[in-house]
Short mmCIF file of C-alpha atoms and ligand atoms in Angstrom, two decimals:
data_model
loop_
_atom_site.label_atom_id
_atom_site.label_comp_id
_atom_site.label_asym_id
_atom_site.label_seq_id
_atom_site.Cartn_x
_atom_site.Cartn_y
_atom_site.Cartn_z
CA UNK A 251 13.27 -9.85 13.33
CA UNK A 252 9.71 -10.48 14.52
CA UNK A 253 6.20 -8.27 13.64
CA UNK A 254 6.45 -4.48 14.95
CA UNK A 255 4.46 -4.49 18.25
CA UNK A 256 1.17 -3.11 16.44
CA UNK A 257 -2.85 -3.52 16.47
CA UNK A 258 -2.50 -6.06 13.64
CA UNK A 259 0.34 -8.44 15.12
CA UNK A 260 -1.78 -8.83 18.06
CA UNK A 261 -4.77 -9.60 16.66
CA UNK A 262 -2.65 -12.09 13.66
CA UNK A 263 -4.95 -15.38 12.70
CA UNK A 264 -2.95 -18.23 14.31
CA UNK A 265 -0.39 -19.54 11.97
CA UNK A 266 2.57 -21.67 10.97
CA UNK A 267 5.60 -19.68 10.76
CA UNK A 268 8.24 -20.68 7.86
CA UNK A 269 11.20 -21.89 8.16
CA UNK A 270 14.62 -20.19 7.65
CA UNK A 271 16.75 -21.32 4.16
CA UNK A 272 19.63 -23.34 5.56
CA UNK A 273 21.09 -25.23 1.72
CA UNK A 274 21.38 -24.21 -1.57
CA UNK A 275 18.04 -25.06 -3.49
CA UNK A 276 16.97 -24.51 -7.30
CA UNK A 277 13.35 -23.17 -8.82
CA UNK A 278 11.96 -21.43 -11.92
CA UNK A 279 11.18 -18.15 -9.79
CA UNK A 280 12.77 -16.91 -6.80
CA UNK A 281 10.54 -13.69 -5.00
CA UNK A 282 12.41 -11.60 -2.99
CA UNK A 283 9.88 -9.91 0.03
CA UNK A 284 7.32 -11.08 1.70
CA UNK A 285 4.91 -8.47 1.17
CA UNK A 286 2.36 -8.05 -1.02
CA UNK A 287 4.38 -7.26 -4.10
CA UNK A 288 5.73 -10.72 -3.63
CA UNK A 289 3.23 -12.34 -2.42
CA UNK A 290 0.79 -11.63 -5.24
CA UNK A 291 3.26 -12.39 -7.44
CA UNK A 292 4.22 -15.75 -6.01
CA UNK A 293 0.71 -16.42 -5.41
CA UNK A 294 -0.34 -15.62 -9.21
CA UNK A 295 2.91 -18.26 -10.34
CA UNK A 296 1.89 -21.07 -8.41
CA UNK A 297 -1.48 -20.68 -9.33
CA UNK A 298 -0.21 -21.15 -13.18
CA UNK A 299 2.21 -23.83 -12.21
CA UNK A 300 5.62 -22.24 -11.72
CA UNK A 301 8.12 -23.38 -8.96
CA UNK A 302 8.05 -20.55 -6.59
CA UNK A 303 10.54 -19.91 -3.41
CA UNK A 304 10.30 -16.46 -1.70
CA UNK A 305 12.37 -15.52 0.82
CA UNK A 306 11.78 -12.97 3.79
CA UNK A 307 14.23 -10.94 5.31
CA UNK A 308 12.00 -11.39 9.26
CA UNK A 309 8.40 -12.48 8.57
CA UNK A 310 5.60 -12.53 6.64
CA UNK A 311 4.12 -9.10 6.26
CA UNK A 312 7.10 -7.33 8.64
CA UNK A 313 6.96 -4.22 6.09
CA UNK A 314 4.31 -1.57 4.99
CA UNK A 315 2.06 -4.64 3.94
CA UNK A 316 1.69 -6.18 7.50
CA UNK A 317 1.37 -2.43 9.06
CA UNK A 318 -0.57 0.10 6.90
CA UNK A 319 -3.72 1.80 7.45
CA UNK A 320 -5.87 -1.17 5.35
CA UNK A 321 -7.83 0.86 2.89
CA UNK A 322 -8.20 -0.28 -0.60
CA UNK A 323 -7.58 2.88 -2.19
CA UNK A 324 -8.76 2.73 -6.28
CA UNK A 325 -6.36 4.20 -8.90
CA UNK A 326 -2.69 4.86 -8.55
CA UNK A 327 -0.98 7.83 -5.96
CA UNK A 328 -1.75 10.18 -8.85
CA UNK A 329 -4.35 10.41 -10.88
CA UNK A 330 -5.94 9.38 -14.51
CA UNK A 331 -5.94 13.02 -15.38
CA UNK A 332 -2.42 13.74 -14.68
CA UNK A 333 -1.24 10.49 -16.40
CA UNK A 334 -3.08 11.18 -19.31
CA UNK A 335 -1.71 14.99 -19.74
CA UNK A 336 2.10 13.79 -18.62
CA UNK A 337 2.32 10.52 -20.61
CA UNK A 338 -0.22 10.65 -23.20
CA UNK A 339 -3.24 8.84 -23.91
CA UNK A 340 -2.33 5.15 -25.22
CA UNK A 341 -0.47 5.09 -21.67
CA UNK A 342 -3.46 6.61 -19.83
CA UNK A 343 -5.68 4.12 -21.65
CA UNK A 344 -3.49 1.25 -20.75
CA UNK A 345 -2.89 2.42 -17.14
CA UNK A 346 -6.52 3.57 -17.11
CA UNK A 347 -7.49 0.18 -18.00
CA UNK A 348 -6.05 -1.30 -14.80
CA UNK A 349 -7.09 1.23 -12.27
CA UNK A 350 -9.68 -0.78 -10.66
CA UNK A 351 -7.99 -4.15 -10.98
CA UNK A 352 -6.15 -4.42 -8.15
CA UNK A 353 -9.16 -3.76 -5.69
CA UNK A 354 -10.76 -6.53 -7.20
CA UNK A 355 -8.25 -9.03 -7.13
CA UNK A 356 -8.14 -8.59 -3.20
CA UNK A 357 -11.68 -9.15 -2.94
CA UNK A 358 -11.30 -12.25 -5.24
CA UNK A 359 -8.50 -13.78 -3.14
CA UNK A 360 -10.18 -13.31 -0.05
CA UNK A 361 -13.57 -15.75 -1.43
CA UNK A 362 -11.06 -17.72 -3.17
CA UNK A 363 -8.74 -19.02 -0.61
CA UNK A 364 -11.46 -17.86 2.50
CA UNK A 365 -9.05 -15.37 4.27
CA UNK A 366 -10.29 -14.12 7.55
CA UNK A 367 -9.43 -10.73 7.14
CA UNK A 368 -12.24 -8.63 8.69
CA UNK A 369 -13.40 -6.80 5.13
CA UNK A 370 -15.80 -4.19 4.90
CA UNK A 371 -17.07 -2.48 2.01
CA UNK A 372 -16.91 1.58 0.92
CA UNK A 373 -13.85 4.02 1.20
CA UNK A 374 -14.70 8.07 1.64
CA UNK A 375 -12.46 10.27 0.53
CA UNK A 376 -13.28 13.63 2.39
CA UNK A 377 -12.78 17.14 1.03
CA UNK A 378 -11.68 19.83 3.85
CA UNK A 379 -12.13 22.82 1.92
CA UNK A 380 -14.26 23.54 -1.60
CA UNK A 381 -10.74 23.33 -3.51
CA UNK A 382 -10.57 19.60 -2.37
CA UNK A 383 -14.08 19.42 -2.77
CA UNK A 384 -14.03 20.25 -6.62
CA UNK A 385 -10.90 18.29 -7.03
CA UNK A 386 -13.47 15.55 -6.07
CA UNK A 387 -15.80 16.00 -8.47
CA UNK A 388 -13.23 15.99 -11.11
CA UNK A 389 -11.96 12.50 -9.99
CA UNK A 390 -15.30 11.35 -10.00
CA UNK A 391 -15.73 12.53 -13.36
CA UNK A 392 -12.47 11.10 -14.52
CA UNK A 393 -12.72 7.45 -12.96
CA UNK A 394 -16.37 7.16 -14.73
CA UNK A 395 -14.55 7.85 -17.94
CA UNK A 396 -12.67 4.94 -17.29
CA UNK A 397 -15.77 2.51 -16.08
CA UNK A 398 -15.95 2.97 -12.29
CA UNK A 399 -19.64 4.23 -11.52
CA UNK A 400 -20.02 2.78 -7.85
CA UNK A 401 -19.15 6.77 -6.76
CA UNK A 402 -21.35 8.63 -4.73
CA UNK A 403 -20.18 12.23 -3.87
CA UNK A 404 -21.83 13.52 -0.46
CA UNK A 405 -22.54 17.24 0.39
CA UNK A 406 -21.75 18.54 3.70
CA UNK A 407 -25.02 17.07 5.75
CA UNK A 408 -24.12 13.53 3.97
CA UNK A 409 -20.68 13.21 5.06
CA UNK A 410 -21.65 14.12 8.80
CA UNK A 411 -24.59 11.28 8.52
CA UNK A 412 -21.65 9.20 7.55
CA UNK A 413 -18.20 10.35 9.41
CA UNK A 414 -19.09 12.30 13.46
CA UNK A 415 -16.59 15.64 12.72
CA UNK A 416 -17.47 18.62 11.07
CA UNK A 417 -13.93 18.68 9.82
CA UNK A 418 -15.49 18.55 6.26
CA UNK A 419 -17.08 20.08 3.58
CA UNK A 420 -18.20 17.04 1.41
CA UNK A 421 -16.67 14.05 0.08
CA UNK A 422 -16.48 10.90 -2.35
CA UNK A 423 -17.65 7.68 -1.67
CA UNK A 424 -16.46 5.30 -3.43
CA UNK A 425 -18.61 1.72 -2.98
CA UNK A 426 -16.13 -0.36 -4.27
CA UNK A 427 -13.30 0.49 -2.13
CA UNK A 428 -12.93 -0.90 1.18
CA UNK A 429 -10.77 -2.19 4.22
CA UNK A 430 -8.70 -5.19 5.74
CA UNK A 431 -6.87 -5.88 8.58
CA UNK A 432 -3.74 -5.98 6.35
CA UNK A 433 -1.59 -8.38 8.10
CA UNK A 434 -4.41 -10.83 7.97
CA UNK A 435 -4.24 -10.49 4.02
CA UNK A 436 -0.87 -11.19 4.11
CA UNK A 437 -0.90 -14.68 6.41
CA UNK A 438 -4.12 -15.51 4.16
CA UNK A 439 -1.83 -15.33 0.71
CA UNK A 440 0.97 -17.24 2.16
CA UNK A 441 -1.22 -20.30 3.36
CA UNK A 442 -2.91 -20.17 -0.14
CA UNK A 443 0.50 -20.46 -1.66
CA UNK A 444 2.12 -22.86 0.78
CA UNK A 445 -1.32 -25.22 -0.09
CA UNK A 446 -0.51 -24.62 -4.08
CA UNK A 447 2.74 -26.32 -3.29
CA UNK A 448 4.83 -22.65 -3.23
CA UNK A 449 7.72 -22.74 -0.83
CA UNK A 450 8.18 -19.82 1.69
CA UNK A 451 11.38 -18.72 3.72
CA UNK A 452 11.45 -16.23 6.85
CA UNK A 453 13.94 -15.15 8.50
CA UNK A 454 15.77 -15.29 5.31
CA UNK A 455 17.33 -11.96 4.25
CA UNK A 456 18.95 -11.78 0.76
CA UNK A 457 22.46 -10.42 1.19
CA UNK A 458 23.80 -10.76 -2.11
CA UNK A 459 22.52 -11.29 -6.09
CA UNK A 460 24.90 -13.26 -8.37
CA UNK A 461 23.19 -11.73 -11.50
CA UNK A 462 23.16 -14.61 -14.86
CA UNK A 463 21.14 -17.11 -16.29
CA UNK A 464 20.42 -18.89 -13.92
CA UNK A 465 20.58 -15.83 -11.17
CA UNK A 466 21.53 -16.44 -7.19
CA UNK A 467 20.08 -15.10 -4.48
CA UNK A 468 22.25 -15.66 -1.48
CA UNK A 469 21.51 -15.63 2.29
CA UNK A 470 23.09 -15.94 5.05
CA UNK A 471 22.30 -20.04 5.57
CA UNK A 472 21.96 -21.02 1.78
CA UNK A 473 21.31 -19.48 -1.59
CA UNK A 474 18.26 -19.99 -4.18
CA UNK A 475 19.60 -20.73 -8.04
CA UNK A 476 16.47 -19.93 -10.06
CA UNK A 477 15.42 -19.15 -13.95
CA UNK A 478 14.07 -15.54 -12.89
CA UNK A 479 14.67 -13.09 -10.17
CA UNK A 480 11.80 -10.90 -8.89
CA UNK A 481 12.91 -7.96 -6.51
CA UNK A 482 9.98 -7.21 -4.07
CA UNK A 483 11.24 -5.37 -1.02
CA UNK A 484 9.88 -1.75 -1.74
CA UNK A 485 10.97 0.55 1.22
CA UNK A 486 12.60 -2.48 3.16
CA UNK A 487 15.14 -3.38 0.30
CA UNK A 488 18.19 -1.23 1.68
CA UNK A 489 21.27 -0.84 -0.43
CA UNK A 490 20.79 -4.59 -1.75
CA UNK A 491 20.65 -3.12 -5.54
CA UNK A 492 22.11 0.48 -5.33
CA UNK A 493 20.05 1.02 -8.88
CA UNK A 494 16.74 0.87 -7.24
CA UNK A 495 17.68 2.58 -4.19
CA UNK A 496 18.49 5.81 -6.34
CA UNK A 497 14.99 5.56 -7.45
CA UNK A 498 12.70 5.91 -4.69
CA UNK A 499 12.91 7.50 -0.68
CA UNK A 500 11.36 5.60 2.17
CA UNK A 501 9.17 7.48 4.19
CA UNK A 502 7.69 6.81 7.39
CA UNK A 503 3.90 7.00 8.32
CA UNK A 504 2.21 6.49 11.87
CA UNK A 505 -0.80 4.57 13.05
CA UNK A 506 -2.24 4.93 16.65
CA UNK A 507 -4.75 2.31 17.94
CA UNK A 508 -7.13 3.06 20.64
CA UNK A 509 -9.21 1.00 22.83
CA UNK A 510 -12.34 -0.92 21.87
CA UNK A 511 -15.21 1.55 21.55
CA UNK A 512 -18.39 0.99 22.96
CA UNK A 513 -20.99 -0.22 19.84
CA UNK A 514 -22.93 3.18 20.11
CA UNK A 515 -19.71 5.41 20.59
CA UNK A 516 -18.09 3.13 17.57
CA UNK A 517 -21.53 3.79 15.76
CA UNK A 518 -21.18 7.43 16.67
CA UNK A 519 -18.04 7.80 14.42
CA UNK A 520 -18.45 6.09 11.27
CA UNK A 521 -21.79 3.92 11.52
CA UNK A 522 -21.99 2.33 8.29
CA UNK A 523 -18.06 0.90 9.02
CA UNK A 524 -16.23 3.16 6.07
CA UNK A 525 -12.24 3.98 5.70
CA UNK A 526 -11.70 7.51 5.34
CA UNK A 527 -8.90 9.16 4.50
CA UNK A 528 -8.67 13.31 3.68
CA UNK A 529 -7.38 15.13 0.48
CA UNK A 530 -4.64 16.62 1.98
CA UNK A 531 -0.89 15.98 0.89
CA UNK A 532 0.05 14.96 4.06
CA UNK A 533 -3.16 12.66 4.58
CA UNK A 534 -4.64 11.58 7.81
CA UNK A 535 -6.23 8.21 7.45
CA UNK A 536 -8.74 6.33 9.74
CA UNK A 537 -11.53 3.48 10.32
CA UNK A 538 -13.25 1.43 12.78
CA UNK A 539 -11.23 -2.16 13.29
CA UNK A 540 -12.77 -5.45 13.41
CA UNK A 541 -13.02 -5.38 17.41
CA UNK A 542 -14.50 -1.11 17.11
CA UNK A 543 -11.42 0.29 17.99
CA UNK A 544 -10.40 3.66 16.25
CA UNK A 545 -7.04 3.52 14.29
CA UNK A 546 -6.00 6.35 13.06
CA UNK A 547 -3.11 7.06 10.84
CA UNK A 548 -1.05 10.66 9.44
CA UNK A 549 2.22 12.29 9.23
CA UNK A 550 5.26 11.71 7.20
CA UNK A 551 8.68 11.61 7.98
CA UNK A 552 11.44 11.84 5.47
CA UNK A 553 13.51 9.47 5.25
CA UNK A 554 12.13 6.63 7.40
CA UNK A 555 13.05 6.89 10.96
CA UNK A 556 11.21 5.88 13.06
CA UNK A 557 9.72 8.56 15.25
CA UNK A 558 10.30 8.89 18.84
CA UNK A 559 7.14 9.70 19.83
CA UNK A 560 4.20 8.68 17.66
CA UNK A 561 1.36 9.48 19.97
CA UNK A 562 2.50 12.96 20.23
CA UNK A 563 2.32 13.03 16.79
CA UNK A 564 -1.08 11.58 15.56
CA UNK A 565 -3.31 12.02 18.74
CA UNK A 566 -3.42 15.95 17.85
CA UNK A 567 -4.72 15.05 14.57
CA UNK A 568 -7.28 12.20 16.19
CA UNK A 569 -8.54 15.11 18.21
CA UNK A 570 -8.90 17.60 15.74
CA UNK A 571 -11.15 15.34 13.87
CA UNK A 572 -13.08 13.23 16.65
CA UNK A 573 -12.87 15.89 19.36
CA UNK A 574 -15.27 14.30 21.42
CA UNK A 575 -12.42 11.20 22.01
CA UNK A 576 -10.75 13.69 24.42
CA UNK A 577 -9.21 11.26 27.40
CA UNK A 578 -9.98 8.15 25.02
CA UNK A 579 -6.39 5.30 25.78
CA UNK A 580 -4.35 4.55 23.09
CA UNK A 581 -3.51 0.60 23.48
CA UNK A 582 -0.86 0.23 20.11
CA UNK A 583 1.25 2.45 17.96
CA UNK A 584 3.80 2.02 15.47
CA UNK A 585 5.01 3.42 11.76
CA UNK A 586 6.20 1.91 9.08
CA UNK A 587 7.54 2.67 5.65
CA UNK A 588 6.51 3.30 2.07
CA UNK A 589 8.67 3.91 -1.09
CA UNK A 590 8.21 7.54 -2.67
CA UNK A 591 8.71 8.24 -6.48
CA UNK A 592 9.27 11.38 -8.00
CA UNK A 593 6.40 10.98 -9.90
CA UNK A 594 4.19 8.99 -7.53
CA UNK A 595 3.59 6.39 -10.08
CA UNK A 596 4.83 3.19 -9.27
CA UNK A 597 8.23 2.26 -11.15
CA UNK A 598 8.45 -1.82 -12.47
CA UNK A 599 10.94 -3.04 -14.80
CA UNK A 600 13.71 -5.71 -15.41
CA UNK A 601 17.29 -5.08 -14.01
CA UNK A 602 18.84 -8.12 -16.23
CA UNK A 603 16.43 -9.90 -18.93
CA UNK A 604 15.26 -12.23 -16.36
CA UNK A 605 15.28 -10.28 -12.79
CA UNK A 606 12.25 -7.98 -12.07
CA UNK A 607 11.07 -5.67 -9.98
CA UNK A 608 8.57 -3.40 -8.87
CA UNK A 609 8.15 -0.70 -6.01
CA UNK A 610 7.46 2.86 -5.17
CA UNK A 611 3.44 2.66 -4.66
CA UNK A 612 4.08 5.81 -3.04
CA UNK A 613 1.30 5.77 -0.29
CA UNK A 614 -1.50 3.84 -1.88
CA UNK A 615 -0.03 0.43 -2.39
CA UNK A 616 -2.49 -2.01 -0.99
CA UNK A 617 -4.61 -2.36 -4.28
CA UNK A 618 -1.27 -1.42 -6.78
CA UNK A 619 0.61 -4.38 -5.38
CA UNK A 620 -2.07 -7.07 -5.89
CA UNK A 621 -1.72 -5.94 -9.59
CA UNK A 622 2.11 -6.17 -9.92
CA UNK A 623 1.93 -9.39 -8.95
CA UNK A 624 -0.98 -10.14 -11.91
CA UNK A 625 0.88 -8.61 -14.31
CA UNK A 626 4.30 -10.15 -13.34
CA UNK A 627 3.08 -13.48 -13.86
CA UNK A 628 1.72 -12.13 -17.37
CA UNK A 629 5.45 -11.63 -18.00
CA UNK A 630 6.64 -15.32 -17.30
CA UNK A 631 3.80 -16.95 -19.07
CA UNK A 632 4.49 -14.89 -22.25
CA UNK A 633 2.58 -11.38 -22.32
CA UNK A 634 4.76 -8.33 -21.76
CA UNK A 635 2.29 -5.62 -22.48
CA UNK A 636 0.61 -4.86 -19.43
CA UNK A 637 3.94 -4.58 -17.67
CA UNK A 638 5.63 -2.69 -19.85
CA UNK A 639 2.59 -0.27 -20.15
CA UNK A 640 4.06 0.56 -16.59
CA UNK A 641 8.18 -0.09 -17.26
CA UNK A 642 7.89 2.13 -19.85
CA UNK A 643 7.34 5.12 -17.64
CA UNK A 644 10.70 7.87 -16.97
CA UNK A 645 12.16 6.75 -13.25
CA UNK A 646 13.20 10.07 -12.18
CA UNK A 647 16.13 10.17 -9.62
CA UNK A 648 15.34 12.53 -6.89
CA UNK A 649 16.97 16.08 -7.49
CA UNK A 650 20.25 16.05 -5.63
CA UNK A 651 21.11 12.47 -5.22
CA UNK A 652 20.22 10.18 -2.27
CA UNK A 653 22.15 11.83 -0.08
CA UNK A 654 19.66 15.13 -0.78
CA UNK A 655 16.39 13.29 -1.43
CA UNK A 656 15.10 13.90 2.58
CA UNK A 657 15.58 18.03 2.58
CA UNK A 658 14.28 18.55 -0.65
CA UNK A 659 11.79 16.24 -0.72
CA UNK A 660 10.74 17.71 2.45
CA UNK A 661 10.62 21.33 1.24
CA UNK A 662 8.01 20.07 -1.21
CA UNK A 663 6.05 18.29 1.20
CA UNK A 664 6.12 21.89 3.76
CA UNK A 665 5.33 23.88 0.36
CA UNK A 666 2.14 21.24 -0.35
CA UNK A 667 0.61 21.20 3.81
CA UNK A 668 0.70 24.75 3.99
CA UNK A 669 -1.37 25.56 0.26
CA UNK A 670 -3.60 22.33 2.00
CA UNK A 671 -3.91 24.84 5.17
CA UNK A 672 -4.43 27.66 3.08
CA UNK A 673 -7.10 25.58 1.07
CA UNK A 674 -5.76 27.31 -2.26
C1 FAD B 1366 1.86 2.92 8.02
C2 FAD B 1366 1.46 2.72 6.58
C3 FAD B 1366 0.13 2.90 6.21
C4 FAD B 1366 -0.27 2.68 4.88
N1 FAD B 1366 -1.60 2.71 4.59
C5 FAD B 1366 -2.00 2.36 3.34
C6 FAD B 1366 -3.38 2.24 3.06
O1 FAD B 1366 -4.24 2.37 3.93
N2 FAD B 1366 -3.75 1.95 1.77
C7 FAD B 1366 -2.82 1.76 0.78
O2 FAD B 1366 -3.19 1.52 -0.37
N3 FAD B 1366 -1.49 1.78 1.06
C8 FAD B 1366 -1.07 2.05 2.31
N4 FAD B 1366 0.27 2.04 2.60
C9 FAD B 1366 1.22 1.62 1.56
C10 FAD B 1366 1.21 0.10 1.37
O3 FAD B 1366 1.17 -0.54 2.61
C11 FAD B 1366 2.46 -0.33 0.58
O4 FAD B 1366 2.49 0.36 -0.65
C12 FAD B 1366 2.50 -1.82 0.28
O5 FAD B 1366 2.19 -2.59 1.41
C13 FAD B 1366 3.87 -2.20 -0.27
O6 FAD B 1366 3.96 -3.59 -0.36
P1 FAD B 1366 5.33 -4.27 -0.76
O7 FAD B 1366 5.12 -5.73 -0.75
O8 FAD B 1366 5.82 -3.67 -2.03
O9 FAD B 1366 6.36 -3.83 0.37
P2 FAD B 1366 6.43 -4.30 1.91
O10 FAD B 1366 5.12 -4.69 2.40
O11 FAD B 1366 7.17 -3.26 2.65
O12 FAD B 1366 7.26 -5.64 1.84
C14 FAD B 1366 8.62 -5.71 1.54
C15 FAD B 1366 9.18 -6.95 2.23
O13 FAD B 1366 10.47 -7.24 1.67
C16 FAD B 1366 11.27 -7.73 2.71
N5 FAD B 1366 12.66 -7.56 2.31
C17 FAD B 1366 13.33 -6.41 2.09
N6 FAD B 1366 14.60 -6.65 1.74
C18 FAD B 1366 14.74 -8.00 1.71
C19 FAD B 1366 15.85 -8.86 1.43
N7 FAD B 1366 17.05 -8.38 1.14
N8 FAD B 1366 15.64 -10.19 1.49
C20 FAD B 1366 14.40 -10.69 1.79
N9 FAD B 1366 13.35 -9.91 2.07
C21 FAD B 1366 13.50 -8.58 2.04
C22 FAD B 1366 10.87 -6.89 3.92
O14 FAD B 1366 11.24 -7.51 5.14
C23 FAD B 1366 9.38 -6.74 3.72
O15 FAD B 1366 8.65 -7.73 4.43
C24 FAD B 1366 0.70 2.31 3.90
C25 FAD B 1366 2.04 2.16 4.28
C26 FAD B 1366 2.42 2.36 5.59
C27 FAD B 1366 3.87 2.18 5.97
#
């Protein structure tokens, strides 16, 4: 399968593709996924001089990490605070530890290997009611206890200097956040590790695992014998490994695209070029692109199909905020999918002593991902710690089964939007 018509695919740097796998072949690491789970991860191995083949089920970037909304969220889906009264604190100082990490790798990849990938600086997060507002303030407070000072929080006459609505009552800036055009990130890592000598399949679905020492991964045209297994397909993975299907529920998000803005109505919206996205459950999400268009992302559905009619969905929330875009033409818009977890933290661990994986970012996996892949490679060359600072966290099933997971995880979604509409 090729890209999802989107924004990003038609605006992709120019690039190679990779071949398909058609013969049996052996390495020290075989990465299943070509998103940014396995790309960080195969990129981090090959930098440390580990034989690295990754296969792709269509092409680089097909799933959430060649479609999402671009913003370089800090932290993890939830919060220090909770982590620290749920788990305890030597695993809130651990996690804590790594909360800014993955943000910074990104930026650090992009100098490194010069990916064109349209980055600007500064994410807002912006409060619609005072409840969001002082939930805010306490993240502020809590990610300073943990190092991160480049946080600004803005009263209602900043935000509207910063963000054209008067949807809001204040917000947080955070200066070290940011945003990509995400497919562009994605082509960037897989040049830097084809150059490092890394070797890169597409069109190359796994179909079958022969778990052992060595472990198989089998396709349909050949199969990859290799010292360690990493599983990397997040929302995309299917039934491949039952075990981590029971885990997690793929839900789909949408993103509309409009035309390019004119520079004054582009500088009209968000004039110093931040990502926003709002506090509510069901988050919209939005920034100016690279060529000033307006893409703007929000709504879930359960269970990951694909809605029939996206514009319908997200242009009434486009409106609401940027009212003034009445009549404004939508030129792309797709969805894609991201893994839930009970607990919105993300869920990495070992299936077999030497076959990993990692998943369930829940919603804010662009910065998450990049440090999977970081602390994967930690794994291989020795250090377990900073993994298993993460493995050792419960994987809850979802209540019910899988066959359950879309109603009731829905009911909790319904039961969340309308306290966010009530603002209580
Ligand atoms: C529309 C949307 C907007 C989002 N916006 C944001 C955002 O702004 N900020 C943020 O932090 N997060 C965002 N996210 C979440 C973020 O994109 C994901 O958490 C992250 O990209 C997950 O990366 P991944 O590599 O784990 O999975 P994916 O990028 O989904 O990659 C998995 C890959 O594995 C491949 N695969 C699956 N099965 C197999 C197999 N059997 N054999 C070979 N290959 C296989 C798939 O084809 C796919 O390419 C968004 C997600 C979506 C869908």
């Amino acid at each position: 399968m090729e890209h999802v018509n989107s924004y990003y695919a038609a605006s992709a740097n120019r690039h190679e593709p990779w071949p398909q796998l058609t013969e049996d072949i052996r390495c020290d690491v075989c990465v299943v996924g070509g998103g940014y789970t396995g790309l960080s991860t195969a990129l981090f191995l090959v930098e440390a001089g580990f034989d690295v083949v990754l296969l792709e089920a269509s092409r680089i970037g097909f799933g959430a990490s060649g479609r999402n909304g671009g913003q370089i969220v800090n932290s993890y889906s939830r919060d220090i605070d909770v982590i620290e009264a749920r788990y305890g604190q030597d695993t809130a100082r651990m996690l804590g530890s790594m909360m800014f990490e993955g943000g910074d790798i990104i930026r650090s990849r992009i100098e490194q290997y010069g990916i064109d990938c349209d980055f600007r600086p500064g994410g807002i997060f912006a409060a619609l009611n005072p409840r969001q507002l002082h939930e805010l303030e306490s993240q502020k407070a809590n990610w300073e206890r943990y190092g991160h000072r480049q946080l600004e929080l803005l009263d209602e006459r900043r935000v509207r200097e910063e963000i054209g609505t008067e949807a809001y009552v204040g917000a947080l800036l955070d200066h070290r956040g940011g945003h990509i055009h995400p497919l562009n990130l994605a082509l960037g890592e897989a040049e830097a590790i084809r150059k490092l000598g890394g070797r890169i399949f597409e069109q190359s679905a796994v179909t079958q695992i022969q778990y052992g020492d060595p472990a198989v991964a089998k396709t349909a045209g050949g199969s990859v014998t290799a010292n360690f297994l990493v599983l990397a397909g997040n929302a995309y993975l299917g039934n491949l490994e039952p075990k981590l299907a029971a885990k997690a529920m793929p839900c789909g998000t949408q993103i509309v695209t409009t035309e390019p803005l004119s520079e004054e109505q582009a500088a009209s919206l968000i004039p110093r070029h931040y990502c926003v996205e709002d506090c509510n459950y069901l988050l919209d999400y939005y920034r100016l692109t690279g060529d000033n268009r307006l893409l703007y992302g929000g709504g879930v559905v359960y269970g990951a199909r694909d809605p029939d009619d996206i514009e319908r969905l997200v242009m009434p929330k486009l409106l609401k905020t940027f009212p003034q875009l009445k009549g404004v033409k939508v030129d792309y818009r797709w969805s894609g999918n991201f893994l839930l977890t009970l607990s919105r933290l993300p869920q990495f661990g070992r299936l077999e002593s030497n076959v990993y994986y990692m998943q369930g970012y829940s919603g804010h996996g662009v910065t998450c991902t990049h440090l999977a892949g970081r602390l994967l490679s930690e794994v291989l060359k020795g250090q377990a710690e900073r993994f298993d600072a993460f493995a050792r966290l419960p994987h809850l099933p979802f209540f019910g089964g899988r066959r359950f997971q879309v109603p009731f995880t829905a009911m909790g979604a319904v039961y969340y939007s309308l306290r966010d509409k009530l603002g209580v």
